[in-house]
Amino acid sequence: MAAEPAARGGSPRRPVSPEAPPCWAAARALLPGAREELRLEFGAPVGRSAALLLRRAADLLYGAGGARGPPPGLLRLSEAACDRAWERLNAAAWRAVDREWRRAFSFGCLFRALGLCRAGAASPEALRACDLGLLLGAPVLDGVLLRLAGVLQRHLPGPGAAPPPAPKKVRRGPPPPAVEPAAAVPRLRRPSLERFRDRFLAPGKPLVLQGLVDHWPCMSKWSVDYIRQVAGSRTVPVELGSRYTDQEWSQTLMTVEEFISRYIENENQVGYLAQHQLFDQIPELKQDIGVPDYCSLGKMDEDEITVNAWFGPAGTISPLHHDPQQNFLVQVMGQKYLRLYSPQHSEKLYPHEGHLLHNTSQVDVEEPDLARFPAFEEAPFQDCILSPSEVLFIPAKHWHYVRALETSFSISFWWA
């Protein structure tokens, strides 16, 4: 049997056994042809023992050739390397974690996913290893984890017959406050770039834009069932609780399928899928969106814009807060109630003291404690109900409060 050509140049690969699982050839083709091309050298922060575990795992992976079954010890070594890196990832604040440990974690996840793939058919466990590396690690080998996740997802068995849906326990929250015309955020249909810049961007005034994103594929394609079909097997971070200022609020990792089953279809619980990596992690969703044209008025290149996903049931709340950059909030599914306050009235909104929540108000916007926060009642505001295909421009530093009125999917673009 002739040796396979190398991927992206490099040495030829060993032949792949015809007895290997169907996903293995495609997965193995993502790796460099020679073990040396992995470049498993790490900076001083990564201890010698962790680096040695990864090198031994690589030796087994490349030395296995077309052998039947996984290389003996590959899973054990890769799991041990992941455990070492995981301890370091959780030993300090995220920004304090050295990038070399994140690289080591990514390689551990890569080798673990490959070992699971070589052991049998593509599995959710192997896909989860890729997702953990994507979420918590650093990019390695030209984005190999993202490409491997795509291979595994294509080879996962399709879902069987769906069981009959369980009765839903629907939580019915209070209706939104009435939006008075005098306080309503103005609406315009596709104003010119110059008009938007002069009348809203420069003076920092909110605006609901209409007709801007109607042509995006997500507007006609996306539903809860579609998201489940495209991303159900992917592991993502989920916020538990109705708002991040609640004492019981926490974060965890789960698959999109688990999130939908627990928090979308069973609305007596509250959870929110809120993360900025979703579209990089799941390209099938990214290809259905664009970037609002008006972002071209900023100084950022398109790849510098931060894109966030917000997916949750009715009743999820973003407390009154402000962000440092301009924001286009695109509503894809469901409706949301939003209230906005100008930064010139910040002293009447009672921000939390201390650095962690300095950009967040202490006031419950819809049920304010006016005995504790008497000046809040004097702060003028604008509000609106945002519907699918509408885009809300939230100027930088503008305070905003958000409540989902229905199962909702929104996308925010932070730019400057």
Tab-separated table of C-alpha atoms in Angstrom:
chain	number	residue	atom	x	y	z
A	1	MET	CA	0.000	0.000	0.000
A	2	ALA	CA	1.394	3.424	-0.922
A	3	ALA	CA	1.953	5.930	1.840
A	4	GLU	CA	-0.551	8.764	2.117
A	5	PRO	CA	0.577	12.230	1.025
A	6	ALA	CA	1.318	14.641	3.868
A	7	ALA	CA	-1.227	17.271	4.881
A	8	ARG	CA	-0.114	20.868	4.220
A	9	GLY	CA	3.285	19.591	3.050
A	10	GLY	CA	5.705	17.636	5.208
A	11	SER	CA	6.550	13.966	5.402
A	12	PRO	CA	4.371	11.174	3.940
A	13	ARG	CA	2.026	9.433	6.361
A	14	ARG	CA	1.870	5.822	7.321
A	15	PRO	CA	-0.924	3.851	5.650
A	16	VAL	CA	-4.222	3.638	7.494
A	17	SER	CA	-5.593	0.176	8.150
A	18	PRO	CA	-8.802	-0.652	6.271
A	19	GLU	CA	-10.029	-2.075	9.593
A	20	ALA	CA	-9.906	1.360	11.224
A	21	PRO	CA	-13.203	3.090	12.081
A	22	PRO	CA	-14.694	5.181	9.226
A	23	CYS	CA	-13.849	8.484	10.916
A	24	TRP	CA	-10.209	7.571	11.563
A	25	ALA	CA	-8.781	8.203	8.091
A	26	ALA	CA	-10.337	11.677	7.938
A	27	ALA	CA	-9.233	12.448	11.512
A	28	ARG	CA	-5.683	11.206	10.969
A	29	ALA	CA	-5.372	13.217	7.755
A	30	LEU	CA	-5.598	16.408	9.817
A	31	LEU	CA	-2.250	15.749	11.514
A	32	PRO	CA	1.193	16.559	10.115
A	33	GLY	CA	2.932	13.704	8.374
A	34	ALA	CA	5.820	13.519	10.842
A	35	ARG	CA	5.634	13.485	14.606
A	36	GLU	CA	8.319	16.225	14.819
A	37	GLU	CA	5.987	18.646	13.043
A	38	LEU	CA	3.704	18.692	16.095
A	39	ARG	CA	6.238	20.967	17.808
A	40	LEU	CA	5.597	19.718	21.314
A	41	GLU	CA	8.029	22.128	22.920
A	42	PHE	CA	6.567	24.212	25.736
A	43	GLY	CA	7.747	27.190	27.728
A	44	ALA	CA	9.012	26.980	31.281
A	45	PRO	CA	5.569	27.264	32.955
A	46	VAL	CA	4.621	23.798	31.661
A	47	GLY	CA	6.370	21.282	33.874
A	48	ARG	CA	8.638	18.606	32.451
A	49	SER	CA	6.266	15.807	33.488
A	50	ALA	CA	3.270	17.280	31.619
A	51	ALA	CA	5.317	17.849	28.473
A	52	LEU	CA	6.672	14.304	28.718
A	53	LEU	CA	3.155	12.865	28.903
A	54	LEU	CA	2.215	14.656	25.683
A	55	ARG	CA	5.380	13.558	23.875
A	56	ARG	CA	4.842	9.941	24.868
A	57	ALA	CA	1.234	10.141	23.687
A	58	ALA	CA	2.447	11.528	20.350
A	59	ASP	CA	5.022	8.748	20.058
A	60	LEU	CA	2.282	6.155	20.506
A	61	LEU	CA	-0.034	7.902	18.063
A	62	TYR	CA	2.549	8.120	15.299
A	63	GLY	CA	4.034	4.727	16.051
A	64	ALA	CA	0.668	2.978	15.818
A	65	GLY	CA	0.467	3.199	12.027
A	66	GLY	CA	-2.312	0.946	10.841
A	67	ALA	CA	-2.449	-1.204	13.975
A	68	ARG	CA	-5.840	-2.518	14.997
A	69	GLY	CA	-7.425	-0.622	17.900
A	70	PRO	CA	-6.056	2.414	19.770
A	71	PRO	CA	-2.353	2.570	20.565
A	72	PRO	CA	-1.987	1.058	24.062
A	73	GLY	CA	-1.696	3.810	26.643
A	74	LEU	CA	-2.700	6.705	24.369
A	75	LEU	CA	-5.924	7.462	26.228
A	76	ARG	CA	-4.270	7.068	29.633
A	77	LEU	CA	-1.413	9.419	28.735
A	78	SER	CA	-3.633	12.043	27.076
A	79	GLU	CA	-6.081	12.034	30.011
A	80	ALA	CA	-3.210	12.436	32.473
A	81	ALA	CA	-1.859	15.388	30.457
A	82	CYS	CA	-5.347	16.963	30.360
A	83	ASP	CA	-5.663	16.547	34.118
A	84	ARG	CA	-2.331	18.294	34.742
A	85	ALA	CA	-3.280	21.203	32.513
A	86	TRP	CA	-6.833	21.354	33.908
A	87	GLU	CA	-5.439	21.902	37.414
A	88	ARG	CA	-3.442	24.877	36.162
A	89	LEU	CA	-6.370	26.304	34.195
A	90	ASN	CA	-8.452	26.347	37.377
A	91	ALA	CA	-5.758	27.463	39.810
A	92	ALA	CA	-5.988	31.171	39.004
A	93	ALA	CA	-8.091	33.788	37.252
A	94	TRP	CA	-8.431	33.027	33.542
A	95	ARG	CA	-6.291	35.968	32.440
A	96	ALA	CA	-3.504	34.807	34.725
A	97	VAL	CA	-3.257	31.358	33.115
A	98	ASP	CA	-0.105	31.088	31.021
A	99	ARG	CA	-0.778	30.471	27.329
A	100	GLU	CA	1.660	27.540	27.352
A	101	TRP	CA	-0.617	25.632	29.740
A	102	ARG	CA	-3.544	26.350	27.434
A	103	ARG	CA	-1.543	24.936	24.513
A	104	ALA	CA	-0.731	21.858	26.549
A	105	PHE	CA	-4.423	21.398	27.362
A	106	SER	CA	-5.330	21.670	23.666
A	107	PHE	CA	-2.816	18.985	22.712
A	108	GLY	CA	-4.102	16.739	25.497
A	109	CYS	CA	-7.671	17.168	24.224
A	110	LEU	CA	-6.524	16.526	20.654
A	111	PHE	CA	-4.749	13.274	21.534
A	112	ARG	CA	-7.668	12.130	23.676
A	113	ALA	CA	-10.180	12.785	20.890
A	114	LEU	CA	-7.970	10.930	18.399
A	115	GLY	CA	-7.558	8.001	20.766
A	116	LEU	CA	-11.322	7.747	21.244
A	117	CYS	CA	-11.849	7.986	17.484
A	118	ARG	CA	-9.269	5.259	16.799
A	119	ALA	CA	-10.868	3.025	19.431
A	120	GLY	CA	-14.239	3.009	17.699
A	121	ALA	CA	-16.797	5.092	15.863
A	122	ALA	CA	-17.002	8.851	16.341
A	123	SER	CA	-18.477	9.498	19.768
A	124	PRO	CA	-19.946	12.413	21.721
A	125	GLU	CA	-17.088	11.932	24.206
A	126	ALA	CA	-14.495	12.582	21.487
A	127	LEU	CA	-16.423	15.630	20.289
A	128	ARG	CA	-16.597	16.916	23.873
A	129	ALA	CA	-12.799	16.639	24.127
A	130	CYS	CA	-12.493	18.856	21.035
A	131	ASP	CA	-14.957	21.394	22.436
A	132	LEU	CA	-13.135	21.598	25.762
A	133	GLY	CA	-9.904	22.298	23.916
A	134	LEU	CA	-11.608	24.960	21.803
A	135	LEU	CA	-13.214	26.637	24.817
A	136	LEU	CA	-10.366	26.474	27.319
A	137	GLY	CA	-7.199	25.851	25.347
A	138	ALA	CA	-5.180	27.812	22.809
A	139	PRO	CA	-5.161	27.252	19.028
A	140	VAL	CA	-2.715	24.564	17.875
A	141	LEU	CA	-1.764	23.172	14.465
A	142	ASP	CA	-3.665	25.753	12.462
A	143	GLY	CA	-7.001	25.178	14.196
A	144	VAL	CA	-6.891	21.386	14.132
A	145	LEU	CA	-9.423	20.990	16.965
A	146	LEU	CA	-12.075	22.904	15.027
A	147	ARG	CA	-11.470	20.774	11.932
A	148	LEU	CA	-11.454	17.558	13.942
A	149	ALA	CA	-14.756	18.534	15.567
A	150	GLY	CA	-16.227	18.910	12.085
A	151	VAL	CA	-15.000	15.443	11.100
A	152	LEU	CA	-16.413	13.857	14.242
A	153	GLN	CA	-19.750	15.603	13.907
A	154	ARG	CA	-20.146	14.377	10.339
A	155	HIS	CA	-19.526	10.799	11.488
A	156	LEU	CA	-21.746	10.821	14.567
A	157	PRO	CA	-24.777	8.552	14.191
A	158	GLY	CA	-27.976	10.418	13.412
A	159	PRO	CA	-30.648	10.755	16.091
A	160	GLY	CA	-33.184	7.969	16.372
A	161	ALA	CA	-36.901	8.406	16.533
A	162	ALA	CA	-37.702	11.227	18.913
A	163	PRO	CA	-39.773	10.302	21.952
A	164	PRO	CA	-43.106	12.082	22.345
A	165	PRO	CA	-42.585	15.501	23.928
A	166	ALA	CA	-43.147	15.721	27.661
A	167	PRO	CA	-45.737	18.207	28.906
A	168	LYS	CA	-44.151	21.598	29.297
A	169	LYS	CA	-44.162	23.450	32.586
A	170	VAL	CA	-44.445	26.965	31.229
A	171	ARG	CA	-43.441	29.819	33.505
A	172	ARG	CA	-45.476	32.889	32.695
A	173	GLY	CA	-43.731	36.037	33.817
A	174	PRO	CA	-45.307	39.475	34.023
A	175	PRO	CA	-46.033	41.267	30.752
A	176	PRO	CA	-43.538	43.960	29.757
A	177	PRO	CA	-44.157	47.533	30.879
A	178	ALA	CA	-46.090	49.629	28.403
A	179	VAL	CA	-43.775	51.415	25.991
A	180	GLU	CA	-44.927	55.025	26.003
A	181	PRO	CA	-44.510	56.807	22.664
A	182	ALA	CA	-42.644	59.712	24.240
A	183	ALA	CA	-40.025	57.364	25.713
A	184	ALA	CA	-39.838	54.828	22.887
A	185	VAL	CA	-36.502	54.249	21.174
A	186	PRO	CA	-36.914	55.695	17.649
A	187	ARG	CA	-37.118	53.328	14.674
A	188	LEU	CA	-35.700	53.857	11.202
A	189	ARG	CA	-35.607	51.619	8.154
A	190	ARG	CA	-32.100	51.380	6.721
A	191	PRO	CA	-30.926	54.975	7.222
A	192	SER	CA	-27.885	55.974	5.199
A	193	LEU	CA	-24.496	55.507	6.826
A	194	GLU	CA	-24.106	59.281	6.999
A	195	ARG	CA	-27.479	59.794	8.666
A	196	PHE	CA	-26.843	57.054	11.200
A	197	ARG	CA	-23.355	58.429	11.959
A	198	ASP	CA	-24.464	62.044	12.381
A	199	ARG	CA	-27.780	61.581	14.190
A	200	PHE	CA	-27.133	58.515	16.363
A	201	LEU	CA	-23.527	57.274	16.458
A	202	ALA	CA	-21.789	60.608	17.046
A	203	PRO	CA	-24.232	61.908	19.716
A	204	GLY	CA	-24.617	58.459	21.293
A	205	LYS	CA	-28.375	57.970	20.830
A	206	PRO	CA	-30.097	54.549	20.724
A	207	LEU	CA	-31.942	53.480	17.574
A	208	VAL	CA	-33.907	50.443	16.391
A	209	LEU	CA	-32.853	49.640	12.828
A	210	GLN	CA	-35.256	47.798	10.542
A	211	GLY	CA	-34.630	46.084	7.211
A	212	LEU	CA	-30.932	45.669	7.960
A	213	VAL	CA	-30.624	41.896	8.466
A	214	ASP	CA	-33.774	40.461	6.874
A	215	HIS	CA	-31.646	38.731	4.221
A	216	TRP	CA	-29.443	36.859	6.717
A	217	PRO	CA	-30.130	33.097	6.416
A	218	CYS	CA	-30.595	32.784	10.197
A	219	MET	CA	-33.778	34.856	9.973
A	220	SER	CA	-35.564	32.188	7.947
A	221	LYS	CA	-33.678	29.045	9.017
A	222	TRP	CA	-33.179	29.217	12.760
A	223	SER	CA	-35.533	27.601	15.245
A	224	VAL	CA	-35.024	25.578	18.405
A	225	ASP	CA	-35.203	22.388	16.332
A	226	TYR	CA	-32.673	23.694	13.796
A	227	ILE	CA	-30.183	24.675	16.507
A	228	ARG	CA	-30.629	21.253	18.080
A	229	GLN	CA	-29.987	19.573	14.721
A	230	VAL	CA	-26.871	21.611	13.875
A	231	ALA	CA	-25.311	22.003	17.320
A	232	GLY	CA	-27.044	19.566	19.687
A	233	SER	CA	-23.942	17.441	20.296
A	234	ARG	CA	-21.614	20.389	20.980
A	235	THR	CA	-20.461	21.287	24.490
A	236	VAL	CA	-20.941	24.954	25.424
A	237	PRO	CA	-20.833	27.144	28.564
A	238	VAL	CA	-24.230	27.816	30.132
A	239	GLU	CA	-25.196	30.350	32.803
A	240	LEU	CA	-27.605	28.964	35.420
A	241	GLY	CA	-29.999	31.451	36.987
A	242	SER	CA	-32.183	34.251	35.720
A	243	ARG	CA	-29.474	36.950	36.067
A	244	TYR	CA	-25.769	37.082	36.854
A	245	THR	CA	-26.245	39.206	39.978
A	246	ASP	CA	-28.297	36.513	41.768
A	247	GLN	CA	-26.562	34.634	44.573
A	248	GLU	CA	-27.525	31.260	43.089
A	249	TRP	CA	-26.138	32.173	39.655
A	250	SER	CA	-23.427	29.818	38.379
A	251	GLN	CA	-21.808	28.542	35.185
A	252	THR	CA	-21.355	25.039	33.839
A	253	LEU	CA	-20.630	23.116	30.643
A	254	MET	CA	-23.227	20.988	28.882
A	255	THR	CA	-24.258	20.036	25.373
A	256	VAL	CA	-26.681	22.218	23.447
A	257	GLU	CA	-29.116	19.256	23.479
A	258	GLU	CA	-28.991	19.124	27.285
A	259	PHE	CA	-29.481	22.889	27.490
A	260	ILE	CA	-32.527	22.821	25.221
A	261	SER	CA	-34.090	19.895	27.093
A	262	ARG	CA	-33.532	21.408	30.540
A	263	TYR	CA	-34.002	25.117	30.020
A	264	ILE	CA	-35.854	25.751	26.763
A	265	GLU	CA	-38.394	22.934	26.757
A	266	ASN	CA	-38.794	22.882	30.544
A	267	GLU	CA	-39.300	26.521	31.368
A	268	ASN	CA	-39.695	26.111	35.104
A	269	GLN	CA	-35.882	26.285	35.188
A	270	VAL	CA	-33.797	29.228	34.052
A	271	GLY	CA	-30.531	28.942	32.164
A	272	TYR	CA	-28.860	31.019	29.479
A	273	LEU	CA	-26.463	30.049	26.726
A	274	ALA	CA	-24.319	33.166	26.566
A	275	GLN	CA	-20.887	33.046	25.001
A	276	HIS	CA	-18.614	34.793	22.550
A	277	GLN	CA	-17.044	31.711	20.950
A	278	LEU	CA	-20.170	29.975	19.686
A	279	PHE	CA	-19.855	31.069	16.072
A	280	ASP	CA	-16.152	30.254	15.862
A	281	GLN	CA	-16.818	26.914	17.546
A	282	ILE	CA	-19.762	26.004	15.285
A	283	PRO	CA	-19.140	27.284	11.727
A	284	GLU	CA	-22.533	25.954	10.564
A	285	LEU	CA	-24.146	28.755	12.588
A	286	LYS	CA	-21.577	31.375	11.654
A	287	GLN	CA	-22.283	30.986	7.948
A	288	ASP	CA	-25.920	32.026	8.588
A	289	ILE	CA	-25.064	35.480	9.944
A	290	GLY	CA	-23.249	38.565	8.720
A	291	VAL	CA	-21.888	41.782	10.209
A	292	PRO	CA	-24.096	44.908	10.234
A	293	ASP	CA	-22.999	47.359	7.541
A	294	TYR	CA	-22.814	50.225	10.031
A	295	CYS	CA	-19.859	48.588	11.808
A	296	SER	CA	-17.781	49.950	8.923
A	297	LEU	CA	-18.082	53.362	10.599
A	298	GLY	CA	-15.799	52.171	13.388
A	299	LYS	CA	-12.030	51.799	13.476
A	300	MET	CA	-12.024	48.020	13.923
A	301	ASP	CA	-11.407	45.484	11.202
A	302	GLU	CA	-14.239	42.971	10.843
A	303	ASP	CA	-12.237	40.176	12.487
A	304	GLU	CA	-11.718	42.373	15.588
A	305	ILE	CA	-15.450	42.727	16.279
A	306	THR	CA	-16.651	40.630	19.236
A	307	VAL	CA	-19.713	38.547	18.349
A	308	ASN	CA	-21.767	37.137	21.240
A	309	ALA	CA	-24.641	34.636	21.249
A	310	TRP	CA	-27.545	34.870	23.722
A	311	PHE	CA	-29.993	31.949	23.730
A	312	GLY	CA	-32.494	31.314	26.508
A	313	PRO	CA	-36.105	30.923	27.606
A	314	ALA	CA	-38.611	33.571	28.598
A	315	GLY	CA	-37.722	35.267	31.855
A	316	THR	CA	-33.950	35.445	31.479
A	317	ILE	CA	-32.639	38.873	32.427
A	318	SER	CA	-29.532	40.943	31.838
A	319	PRO	CA	-29.465	43.368	34.803
A	320	LEU	CA	-29.045	47.064	34.134
A	321	HIS	CA	-25.431	47.492	33.037
A	322	HIS	CA	-23.217	49.175	30.458
A	323	ASP	CA	-20.474	47.991	28.093
A	324	PRO	CA	-17.348	49.841	26.915
A	325	GLN	CA	-18.004	49.475	23.159
A	326	GLN	CA	-20.761	50.216	20.676
A	327	ASN	CA	-23.280	47.378	20.415
A	328	PHE	CA	-25.625	46.188	17.693
A	329	LEU	CA	-28.080	43.731	19.255
A	330	VAL	CA	-29.660	41.611	16.513
A	331	GLN	CA	-32.862	39.763	17.414
A	332	VAL	CA	-33.175	36.446	15.577
A	333	MET	CA	-35.878	34.555	17.523
A	334	GLY	CA	-38.485	35.701	20.051
A	335	GLN	CA	-38.986	39.128	21.607
A	336	LYS	CA	-37.132	41.068	24.285
A	337	TYR	CA	-37.998	44.087	26.387
A	338	LEU	CA	-35.150	46.600	26.747
A	339	ARG	CA	-34.796	49.779	28.786
A	340	LEU	CA	-31.905	52.200	28.240
A	341	TYR	CA	-30.453	55.046	30.314
A	342	SER	CA	-27.940	57.670	29.237
A	343	PRO	CA	-24.540	57.580	30.983
A	344	GLN	CA	-25.133	61.174	32.117
A	345	HIS	CA	-27.598	59.772	34.693
A	346	SER	CA	-25.251	57.103	36.074
A	347	GLU	CA	-25.313	58.505	39.614
A	348	LYS	CA	-29.086	57.881	39.768
A	349	LEU	CA	-28.628	54.212	38.798
A	350	TYR	CA	-26.566	53.217	41.854
A	351	PRO	CA	-23.717	51.147	40.335
A	352	HIS	CA	-22.202	48.449	42.524
A	353	GLU	CA	-19.080	49.456	44.378
A	354	GLY	CA	-15.894	47.591	43.653
A	355	HIS	CA	-14.254	46.600	40.383
A	356	LEU	CA	-16.099	43.357	39.584
A	357	LEU	CA	-19.612	44.814	39.126
A	358	HIS	CA	-18.812	48.496	38.717
A	359	ASN	CA	-20.652	48.516	35.376
A	360	THR	CA	-23.839	47.000	36.871
A	361	SER	CA	-26.658	48.758	38.730
A	362	GLN	CA	-27.881	47.580	42.124
A	363	VAL	CA	-31.465	48.410	41.133
A	364	ASP	CA	-34.036	45.851	40.004
A	365	VAL	CA	-35.364	47.872	37.079
A	366	GLU	CA	-38.924	46.514	37.004
A	367	GLU	CA	-39.316	46.240	40.797
A	368	PRO	CA	-37.073	48.999	42.198
A	369	ASP	CA	-36.597	49.452	45.940
A	370	LEU	CA	-37.145	53.215	46.010
A	371	ALA	CA	-36.513	53.368	49.746
A	372	ARG	CA	-32.908	52.261	49.087
A	373	PHE	CA	-32.530	53.912	45.670
A	374	PRO	CA	-34.785	57.003	45.692
A	375	ALA	CA	-33.064	58.876	42.850
A	376	PHE	CA	-33.689	55.985	40.428
A	377	GLU	CA	-37.255	57.165	39.866
A	378	GLU	CA	-35.937	60.484	38.552
A	379	ALA	CA	-33.698	58.948	35.870
A	380	PRO	CA	-35.230	59.357	32.385
A	381	PHE	CA	-35.076	56.349	30.079
A	382	GLN	CA	-36.009	54.999	26.664
A	383	ASP	CA	-37.421	51.538	26.057
A	384	CYS	CA	-38.584	49.213	23.315
A	385	ILE	CA	-39.712	45.696	22.487
A	386	LEU	CA	-37.256	44.157	20.043
A	387	SER	CA	-38.721	41.654	17.562
A	388	PRO	CA	-37.077	39.230	15.113
A	389	SER	CA	-35.028	40.891	12.339
A	390	GLU	CA	-34.787	44.156	14.291
A	391	VAL	CA	-31.426	45.559	15.402
A	392	LEU	CA	-30.974	47.798	18.444
A	393	PHE	CA	-28.027	50.198	18.454
A	394	ILE	CA	-26.806	50.573	22.055
A	395	PRO	CA	-24.177	53.321	22.256
A	396	ALA	CA	-21.009	52.677	24.252
A	397	LYS	CA	-21.441	53.255	28.011
A	398	HIS	CA	-25.229	53.414	27.632
A	399	TRP	CA	-26.949	51.558	30.471
A	400	HIS	CA	-29.344	48.831	29.318
A	401	TYR	CA	-31.639	46.275	30.926
A	402	VAL	CA	-32.918	43.239	28.982
A	403	ARG	CA	-35.699	40.721	29.679
A	404	ALA	CA	-36.608	37.878	27.306
A	405	LEU	CA	-40.366	37.740	26.765
A	406	GLU	CA	-40.212	34.460	24.839
A	407	THR	CA	-37.670	31.812	23.952
A	408	SER	CA	-35.111	34.076	22.384
A	409	PHE	CA	-31.911	34.045	20.353
A	410	SER	CA	-29.986	37.299	20.006
A	411	ILE	CA	-26.586	38.193	18.586
A	412	SER	CA	-24.593	41.195	19.779
A	413	PHE	CA	-21.751	42.833	17.888
A	414	TRP	CA	-19.347	44.869	20.045
A	415	TRP	CA	-17.304	47.299	18.008
A	416	ALA	CA	-15.483	50.613	18.218
